[in-house]
Coordinates of C-alpha atoms in Angstrom, one line a residue:
X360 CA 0.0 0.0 0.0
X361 CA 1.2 3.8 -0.3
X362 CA -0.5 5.1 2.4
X363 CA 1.7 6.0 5.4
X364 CA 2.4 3.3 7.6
X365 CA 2.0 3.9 11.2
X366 CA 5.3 1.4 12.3
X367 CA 7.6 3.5 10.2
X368 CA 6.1 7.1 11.5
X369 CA 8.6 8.6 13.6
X370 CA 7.6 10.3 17.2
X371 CA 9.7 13.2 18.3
X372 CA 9.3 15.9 21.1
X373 CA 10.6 19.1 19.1
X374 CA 9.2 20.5 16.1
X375 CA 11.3 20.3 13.4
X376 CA 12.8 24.1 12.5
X377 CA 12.1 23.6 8.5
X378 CA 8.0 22.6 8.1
X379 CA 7.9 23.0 4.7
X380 CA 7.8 19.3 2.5
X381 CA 8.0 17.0 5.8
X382 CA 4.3 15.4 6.4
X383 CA 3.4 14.8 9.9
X384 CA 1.0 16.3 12.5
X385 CA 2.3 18.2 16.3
X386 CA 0.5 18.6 18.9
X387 CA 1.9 22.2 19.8
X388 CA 0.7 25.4 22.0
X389 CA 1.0 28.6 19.8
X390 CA 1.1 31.8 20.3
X391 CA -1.2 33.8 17.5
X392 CA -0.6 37.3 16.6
X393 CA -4.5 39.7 16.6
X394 CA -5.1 39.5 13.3
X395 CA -8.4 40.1 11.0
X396 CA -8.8 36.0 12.3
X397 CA -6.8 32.8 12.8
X398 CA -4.8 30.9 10.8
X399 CA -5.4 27.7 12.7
X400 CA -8.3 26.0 13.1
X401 CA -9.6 25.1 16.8
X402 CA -12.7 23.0 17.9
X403 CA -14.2 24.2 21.1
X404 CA -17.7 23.3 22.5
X405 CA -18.7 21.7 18.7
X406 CA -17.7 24.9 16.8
X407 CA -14.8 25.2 14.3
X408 CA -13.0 28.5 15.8
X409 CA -10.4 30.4 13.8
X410 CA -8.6 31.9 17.1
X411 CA -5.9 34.1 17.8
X412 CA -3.8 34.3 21.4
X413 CA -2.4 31.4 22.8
X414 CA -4.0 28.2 22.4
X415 CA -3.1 24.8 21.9
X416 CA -4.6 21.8 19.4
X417 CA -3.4 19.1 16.6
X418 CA -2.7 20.6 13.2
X419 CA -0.6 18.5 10.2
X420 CA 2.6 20.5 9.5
X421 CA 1.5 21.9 6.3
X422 CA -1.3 24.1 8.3
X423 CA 1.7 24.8 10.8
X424 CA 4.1 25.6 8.4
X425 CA 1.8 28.0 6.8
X426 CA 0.6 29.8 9.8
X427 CA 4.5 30.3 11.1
X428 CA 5.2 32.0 8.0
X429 CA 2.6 34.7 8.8
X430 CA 3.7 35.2 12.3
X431 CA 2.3 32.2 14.4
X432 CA 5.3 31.4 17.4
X433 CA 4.9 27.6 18.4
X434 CA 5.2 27.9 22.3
X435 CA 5.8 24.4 23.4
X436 CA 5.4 21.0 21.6
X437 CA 3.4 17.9 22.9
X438 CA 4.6 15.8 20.3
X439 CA 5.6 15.0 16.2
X440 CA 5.2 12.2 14.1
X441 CA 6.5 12.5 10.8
X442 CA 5.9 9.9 8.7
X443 CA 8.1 9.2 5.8
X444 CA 7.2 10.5 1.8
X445 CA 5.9 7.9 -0.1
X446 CA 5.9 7.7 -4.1
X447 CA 3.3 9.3 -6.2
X448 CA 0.9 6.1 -6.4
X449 CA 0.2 7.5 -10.4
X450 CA 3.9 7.4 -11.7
X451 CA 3.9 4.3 -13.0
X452 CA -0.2 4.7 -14.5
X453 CA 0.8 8.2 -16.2
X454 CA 4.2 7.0 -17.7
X455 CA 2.0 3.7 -19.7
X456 CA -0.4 5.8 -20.7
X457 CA 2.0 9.0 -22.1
X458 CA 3.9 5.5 -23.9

């Protein structure tokens, strides 16, 4: 199968300094900057929140990434697991058919 495997994920306790291109989720606390809204999204009571302050929740590293570039500060980290990249499961369809 190409879908992540949980046995070769790898758990860490810091967050990696370069987000971009690893795939993984963190449990962090962050510390979000007032702005027009949030960046990250937070469940809380059955509502999807979009908060700013400090806060803490489960995002994949792509929504991290993204929200550290505009000015999010990741406080503390729970946990990482980053799991390894797998191939594009379509390689080998698009090549036979471009053939």
């Amino acid at each position: 199968s190409n879908f992540p495997d949980l046995s070769q994920a790898l758990i860490k306790t810091n967050l990696p300094e370069k987000l971009d291109g690893l795939i993984g989720v963190a449990r962090v606390q962050v510390k979000h900057p007032s702005h027009y809204f949030g960046f990250l999204p937070y469940k809380h009571e059955g509502k999807l929140l979009f908060p700013t302050g400090v806060f803490t929740g489960t995002w994949s590293l792509n929504e991290l990434a993204f929200a550290v570039k505009y000015g999010v500060k990741v406080i503390k980290t729970s946990y990482v697991i980053l799991f390894p990249q797998i191939r594009n499961p379509f390689t080998e369809f698009v090549d036979y058919i471009y053939r």
